[in-house]
GROMACS .gro file of C-alpha atoms in nm:
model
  252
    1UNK     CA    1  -1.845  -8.337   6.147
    2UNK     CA    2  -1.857  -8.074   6.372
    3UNK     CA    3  -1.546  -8.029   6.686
    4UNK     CA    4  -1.791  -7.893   6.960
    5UNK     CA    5  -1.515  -7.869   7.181
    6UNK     CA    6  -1.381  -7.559   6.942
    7UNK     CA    7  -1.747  -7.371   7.049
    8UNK     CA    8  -1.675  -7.506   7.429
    9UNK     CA    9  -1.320  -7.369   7.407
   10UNK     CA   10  -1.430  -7.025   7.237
   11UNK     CA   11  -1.726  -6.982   7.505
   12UNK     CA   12  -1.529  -7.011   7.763
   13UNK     CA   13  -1.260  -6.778   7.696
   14UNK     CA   14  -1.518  -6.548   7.599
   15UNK     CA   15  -1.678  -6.586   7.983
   16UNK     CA   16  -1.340  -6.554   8.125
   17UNK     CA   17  -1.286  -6.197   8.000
   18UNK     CA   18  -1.567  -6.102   8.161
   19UNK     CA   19  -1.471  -6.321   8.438
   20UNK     CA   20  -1.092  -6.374   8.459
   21UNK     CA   21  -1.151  -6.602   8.835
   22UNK     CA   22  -1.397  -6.803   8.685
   23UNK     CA   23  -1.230  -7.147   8.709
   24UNK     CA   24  -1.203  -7.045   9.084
   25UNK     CA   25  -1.506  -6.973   9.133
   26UNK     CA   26  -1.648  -7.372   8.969
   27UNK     CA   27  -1.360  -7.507   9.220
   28UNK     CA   28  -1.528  -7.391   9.487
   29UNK     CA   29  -1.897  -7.466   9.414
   30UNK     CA   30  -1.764  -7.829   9.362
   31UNK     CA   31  -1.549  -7.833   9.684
   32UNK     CA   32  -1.869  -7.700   9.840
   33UNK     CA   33  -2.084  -8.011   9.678
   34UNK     CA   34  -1.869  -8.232   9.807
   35UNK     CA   35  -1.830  -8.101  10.111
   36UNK     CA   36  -2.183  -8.110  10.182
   37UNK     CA   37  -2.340  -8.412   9.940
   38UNK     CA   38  -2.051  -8.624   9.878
   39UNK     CA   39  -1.881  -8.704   9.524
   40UNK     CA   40  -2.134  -8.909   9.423
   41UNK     CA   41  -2.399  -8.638   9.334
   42UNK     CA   42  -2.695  -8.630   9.119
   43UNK     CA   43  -2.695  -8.262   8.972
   44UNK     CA   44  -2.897  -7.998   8.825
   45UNK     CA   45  -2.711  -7.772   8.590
   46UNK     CA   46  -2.959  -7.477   8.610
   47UNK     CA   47  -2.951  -7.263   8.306
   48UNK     CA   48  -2.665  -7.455   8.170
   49UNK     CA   49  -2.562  -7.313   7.874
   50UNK     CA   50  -2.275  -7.480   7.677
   51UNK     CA   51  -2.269  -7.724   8.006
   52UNK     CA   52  -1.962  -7.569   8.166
   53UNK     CA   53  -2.124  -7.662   8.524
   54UNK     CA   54  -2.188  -7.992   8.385
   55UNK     CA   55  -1.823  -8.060   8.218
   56UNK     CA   56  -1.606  -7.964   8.558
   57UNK     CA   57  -1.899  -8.165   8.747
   58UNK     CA   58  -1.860  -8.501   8.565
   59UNK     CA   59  -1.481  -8.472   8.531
   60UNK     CA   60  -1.434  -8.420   8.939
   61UNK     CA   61  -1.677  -8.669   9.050
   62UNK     CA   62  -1.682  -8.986   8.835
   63UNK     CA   63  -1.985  -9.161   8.935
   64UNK     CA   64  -2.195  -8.810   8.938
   65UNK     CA   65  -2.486  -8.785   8.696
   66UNK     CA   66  -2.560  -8.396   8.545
   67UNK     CA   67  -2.918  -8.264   8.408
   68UNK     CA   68  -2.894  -7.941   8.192
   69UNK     CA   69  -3.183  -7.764   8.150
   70UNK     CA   70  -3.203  -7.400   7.982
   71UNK     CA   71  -3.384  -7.238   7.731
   72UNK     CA   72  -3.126  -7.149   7.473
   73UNK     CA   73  -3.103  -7.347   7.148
   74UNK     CA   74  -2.800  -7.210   6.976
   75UNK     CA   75  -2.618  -7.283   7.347
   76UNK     CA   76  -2.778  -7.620   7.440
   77UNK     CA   77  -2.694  -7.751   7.044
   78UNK     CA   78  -2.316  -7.701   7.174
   79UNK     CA   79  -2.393  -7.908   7.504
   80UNK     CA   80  -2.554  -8.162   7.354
   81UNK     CA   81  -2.311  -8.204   7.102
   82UNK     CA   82  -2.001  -8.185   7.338
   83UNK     CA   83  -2.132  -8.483   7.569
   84UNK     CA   84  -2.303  -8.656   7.265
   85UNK     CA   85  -2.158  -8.979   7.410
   86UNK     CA   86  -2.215  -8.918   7.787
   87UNK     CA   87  -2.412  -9.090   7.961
   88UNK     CA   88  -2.386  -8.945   8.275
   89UNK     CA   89  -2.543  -8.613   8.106
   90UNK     CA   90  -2.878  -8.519   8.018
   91UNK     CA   91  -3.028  -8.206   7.858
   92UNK     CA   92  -3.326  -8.006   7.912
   93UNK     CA   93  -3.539  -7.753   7.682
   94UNK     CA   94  -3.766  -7.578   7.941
   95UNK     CA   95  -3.815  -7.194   8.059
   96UNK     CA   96  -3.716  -7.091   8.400
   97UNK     CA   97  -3.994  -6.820   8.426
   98UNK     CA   98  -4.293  -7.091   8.320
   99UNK     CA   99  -4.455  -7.220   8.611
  100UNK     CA  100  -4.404  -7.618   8.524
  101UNK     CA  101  -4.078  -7.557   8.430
  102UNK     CA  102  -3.936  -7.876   8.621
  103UNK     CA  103  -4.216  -8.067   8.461
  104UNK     CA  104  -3.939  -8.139   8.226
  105UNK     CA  105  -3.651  -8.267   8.410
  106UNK     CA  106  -3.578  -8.691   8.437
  107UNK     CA  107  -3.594  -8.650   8.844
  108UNK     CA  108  -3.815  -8.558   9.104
  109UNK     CA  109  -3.493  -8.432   9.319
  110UNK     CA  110  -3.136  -8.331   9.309
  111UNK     CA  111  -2.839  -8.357   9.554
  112UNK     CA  112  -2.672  -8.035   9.440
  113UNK     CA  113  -2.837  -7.739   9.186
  114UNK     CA  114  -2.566  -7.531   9.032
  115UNK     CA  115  -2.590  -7.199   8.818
  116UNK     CA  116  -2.336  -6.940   8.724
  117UNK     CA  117  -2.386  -6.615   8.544
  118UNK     CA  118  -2.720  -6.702   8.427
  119UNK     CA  119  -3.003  -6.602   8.678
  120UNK     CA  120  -2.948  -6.230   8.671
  121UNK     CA  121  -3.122  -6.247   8.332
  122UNK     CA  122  -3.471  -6.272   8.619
  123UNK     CA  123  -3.655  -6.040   8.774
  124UNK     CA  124  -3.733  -6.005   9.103
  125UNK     CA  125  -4.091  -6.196   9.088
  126UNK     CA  126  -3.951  -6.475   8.840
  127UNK     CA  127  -3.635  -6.481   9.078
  128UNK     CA  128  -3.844  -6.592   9.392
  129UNK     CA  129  -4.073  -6.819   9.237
  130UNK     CA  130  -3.796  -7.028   9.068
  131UNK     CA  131  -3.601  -7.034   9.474
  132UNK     CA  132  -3.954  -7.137   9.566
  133UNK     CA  133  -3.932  -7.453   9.328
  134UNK     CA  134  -3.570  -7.507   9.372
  135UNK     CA  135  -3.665  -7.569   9.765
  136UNK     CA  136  -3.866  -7.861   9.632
  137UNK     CA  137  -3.647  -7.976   9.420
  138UNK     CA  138  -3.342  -7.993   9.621
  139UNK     CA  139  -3.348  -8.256   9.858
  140UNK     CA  140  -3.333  -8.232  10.239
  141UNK     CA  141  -2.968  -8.252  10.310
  142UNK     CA  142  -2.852  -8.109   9.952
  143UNK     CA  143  -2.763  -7.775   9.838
  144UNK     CA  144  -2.790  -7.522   9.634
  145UNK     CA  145  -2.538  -7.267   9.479
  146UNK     CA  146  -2.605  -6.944   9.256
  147UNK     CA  147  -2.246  -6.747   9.166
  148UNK     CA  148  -2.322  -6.413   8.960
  149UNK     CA  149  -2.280  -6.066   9.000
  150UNK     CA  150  -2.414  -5.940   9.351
  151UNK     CA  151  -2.383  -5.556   9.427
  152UNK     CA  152  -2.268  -5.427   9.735
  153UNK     CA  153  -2.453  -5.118   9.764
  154UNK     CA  154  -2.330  -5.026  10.062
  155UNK     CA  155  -1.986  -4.930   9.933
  156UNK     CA  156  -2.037  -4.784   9.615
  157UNK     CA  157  -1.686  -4.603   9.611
  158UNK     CA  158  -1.521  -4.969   9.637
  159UNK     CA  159  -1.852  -5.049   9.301
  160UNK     CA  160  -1.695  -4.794   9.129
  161UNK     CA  161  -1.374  -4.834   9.186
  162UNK     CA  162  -1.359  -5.223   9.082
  163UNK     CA  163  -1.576  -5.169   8.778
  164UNK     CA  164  -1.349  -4.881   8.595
  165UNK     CA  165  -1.082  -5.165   8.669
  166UNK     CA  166  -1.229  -5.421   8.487
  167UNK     CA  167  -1.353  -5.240   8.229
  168UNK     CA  168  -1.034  -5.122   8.180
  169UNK     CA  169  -0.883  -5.467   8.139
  170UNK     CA  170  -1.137  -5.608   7.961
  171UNK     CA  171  -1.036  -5.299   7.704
  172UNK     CA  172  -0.674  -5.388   7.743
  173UNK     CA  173  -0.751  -5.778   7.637
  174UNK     CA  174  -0.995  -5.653   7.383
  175UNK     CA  175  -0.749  -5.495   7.187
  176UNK     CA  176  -0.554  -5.821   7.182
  177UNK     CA  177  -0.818  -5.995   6.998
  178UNK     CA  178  -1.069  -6.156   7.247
  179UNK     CA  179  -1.376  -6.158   7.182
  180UNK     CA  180  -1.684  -6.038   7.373
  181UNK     CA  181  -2.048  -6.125   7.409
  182UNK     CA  182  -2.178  -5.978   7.061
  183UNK     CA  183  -1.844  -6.066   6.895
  184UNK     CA  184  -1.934  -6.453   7.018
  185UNK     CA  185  -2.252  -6.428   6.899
  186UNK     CA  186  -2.185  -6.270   6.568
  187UNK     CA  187  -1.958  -6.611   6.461
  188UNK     CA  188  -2.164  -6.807   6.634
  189UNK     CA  189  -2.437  -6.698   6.379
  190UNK     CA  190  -2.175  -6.667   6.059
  191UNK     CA  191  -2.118  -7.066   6.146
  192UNK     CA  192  -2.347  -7.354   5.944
  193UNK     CA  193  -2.370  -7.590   6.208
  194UNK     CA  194  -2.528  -7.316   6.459
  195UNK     CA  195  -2.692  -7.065   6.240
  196UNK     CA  196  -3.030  -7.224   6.241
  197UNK     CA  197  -3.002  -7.256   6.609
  198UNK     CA  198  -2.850  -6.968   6.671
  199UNK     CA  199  -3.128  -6.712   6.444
  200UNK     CA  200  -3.381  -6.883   6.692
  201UNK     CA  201  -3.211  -6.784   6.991
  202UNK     CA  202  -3.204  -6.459   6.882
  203UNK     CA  203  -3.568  -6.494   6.846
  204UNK     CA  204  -3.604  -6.557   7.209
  205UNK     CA  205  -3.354  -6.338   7.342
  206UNK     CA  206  -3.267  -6.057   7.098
  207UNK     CA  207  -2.945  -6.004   6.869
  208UNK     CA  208  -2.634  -5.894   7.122
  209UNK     CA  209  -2.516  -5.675   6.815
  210UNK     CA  210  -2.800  -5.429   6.873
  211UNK     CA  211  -2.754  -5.430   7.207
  212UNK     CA  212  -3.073  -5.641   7.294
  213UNK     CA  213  -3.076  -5.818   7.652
  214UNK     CA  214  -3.311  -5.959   7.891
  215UNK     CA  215  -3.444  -5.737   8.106
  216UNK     CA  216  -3.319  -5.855   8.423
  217UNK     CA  217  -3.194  -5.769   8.789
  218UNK     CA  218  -2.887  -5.817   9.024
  219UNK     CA  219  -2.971  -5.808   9.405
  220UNK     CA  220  -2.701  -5.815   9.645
  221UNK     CA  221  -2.600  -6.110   9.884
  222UNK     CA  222  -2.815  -6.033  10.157
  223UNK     CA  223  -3.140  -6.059   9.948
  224UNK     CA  224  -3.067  -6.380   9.806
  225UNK     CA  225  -2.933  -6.521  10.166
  226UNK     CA  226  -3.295  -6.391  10.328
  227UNK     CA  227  -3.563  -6.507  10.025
  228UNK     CA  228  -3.337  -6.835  10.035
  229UNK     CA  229  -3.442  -6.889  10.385
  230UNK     CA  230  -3.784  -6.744  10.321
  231UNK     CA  231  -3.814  -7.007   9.981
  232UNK     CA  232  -3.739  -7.318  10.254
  233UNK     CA  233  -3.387  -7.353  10.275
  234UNK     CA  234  -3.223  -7.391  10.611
  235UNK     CA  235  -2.964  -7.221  10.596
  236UNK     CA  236  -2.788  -6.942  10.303
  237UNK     CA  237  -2.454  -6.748  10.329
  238UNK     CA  238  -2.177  -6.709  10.105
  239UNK     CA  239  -1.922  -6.922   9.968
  240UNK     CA  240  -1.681  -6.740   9.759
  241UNK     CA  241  -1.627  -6.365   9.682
  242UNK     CA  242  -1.414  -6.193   9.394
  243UNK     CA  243  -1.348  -5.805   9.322
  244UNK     CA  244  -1.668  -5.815   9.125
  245UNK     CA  245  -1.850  -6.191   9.162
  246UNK     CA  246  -2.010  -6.367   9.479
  247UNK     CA  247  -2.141  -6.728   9.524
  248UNK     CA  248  -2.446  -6.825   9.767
  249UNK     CA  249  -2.480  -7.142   9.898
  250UNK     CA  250  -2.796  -7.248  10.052
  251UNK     CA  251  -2.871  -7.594  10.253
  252UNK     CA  252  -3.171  -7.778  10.246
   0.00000   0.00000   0.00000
């Protein structure tokens, strides 16, 4: 029988080399969904992944009930199999760039949608269209919170500066054995009980090892805080910054 918490446990260091605050970072999207919704929350885990959103979510708030949705089989296989006996969580096959996309989810509306790390794999066009949706989705009063990579292009001395640092400590940590993206992927693929899962992935998204990625986009704060507003939101602005990592948070 298969430990899913070894793939949770090996995913997650793998996201923390490229992201060493990342624990931070889910603190404060939580303190901000309590904050705002309560600790009671019904929530969208939006391109979930291995259901890291979802795990912090259901162990902070006790009577909180997550939806994962996301496209990835080979990463969804691990989510479903981590909360296999968890009621309070529920997960989602659907594309974020298909039009009747939330067709698929259990509710009509959410009290808090979450994502991390996942929505710079849009571009601009899909990007709007799915804030568009989310303004339905969430519910007046709730919020919504994307935390990714968002350029500062006005001060692309400090860009440069802060990415040769953490590429060189990502190097530094590589040499002691962690793994990155391909690496991940590459046992991830070796391993029986996600091989199937994970050769369709790479059907969908491309094989890491040759360098293969969705062509997507990063926009900086600003443009997520204004097409927010523009999508229906009431109000945007940001949450939490890093070195190299921003949140938005957006009310409904």
């Amino acid at each position: 029988m298969t430990d899913w918490s070894i793939w949770q446990k090996s995913w997650d260091r793998q996201q923390e080399w490229y992201l060493p605050d990342r624990e931070e970072r889910f603190r404060v999207m939580l303190d901000a969904v309590e904050a705002l919704v309560g600790d009671r929350p019904r929530v969208l885990d939006l391109a979930c992944g291995t259901g890291s959103i979802t795990a912090r979510a259901l162990r902070r708030f006790p009577g909180a009930v997550s939806v994962g949705v996301d496209l990835d089989p080979a990463l969804l296989a691990i989510a479903e199999g981590t909360f296999a006996d968890e009621p309070r969580a529920t997960f989602v096959t659907a594309d974020l760039t298909d039009p009747d996309w939330a067709r698929a989810l259990p509710h009509d509306s959410y009290d808090a949608v979450l994502t991390a790390t996942a929505l710079h794999w849009l571009t601009e066009e899909p990007l709007r269209a799915l804030y568009g949706r989310l303004a339905t989705l969430v519910r007046p009063g709730g919020v919504f919170l994307n935390a990714d990579h968002m350029p500062h292009r006005e001060a692309p001395a400090i860009e440069a500066a802060v990415a040769a640092y953490e590429s060189a400590r990502r190097e530094r940590e590589k040499a002691d054995g962690r793994d990155d993206w391909a690496d991940w992927w590459a046992r991830a693929a070796a391993a029986p009980e996600l091989a199937e899962a994970t050769a369709a992935r790479f059907r969908i998204y491309g094989d890491p090892a040759r360098g293969d990625h969705a062509d997507g986009r990063m926009f900086p704060l600003e443009w997520h805080v204004r097409v927010l507003r523009e999508a229906g939101f009431r109000e945007a602005r940001a949450a939490w910054a890093s070195l190299s990592d921003m949140t938005v948070l957006a009310l409904r």
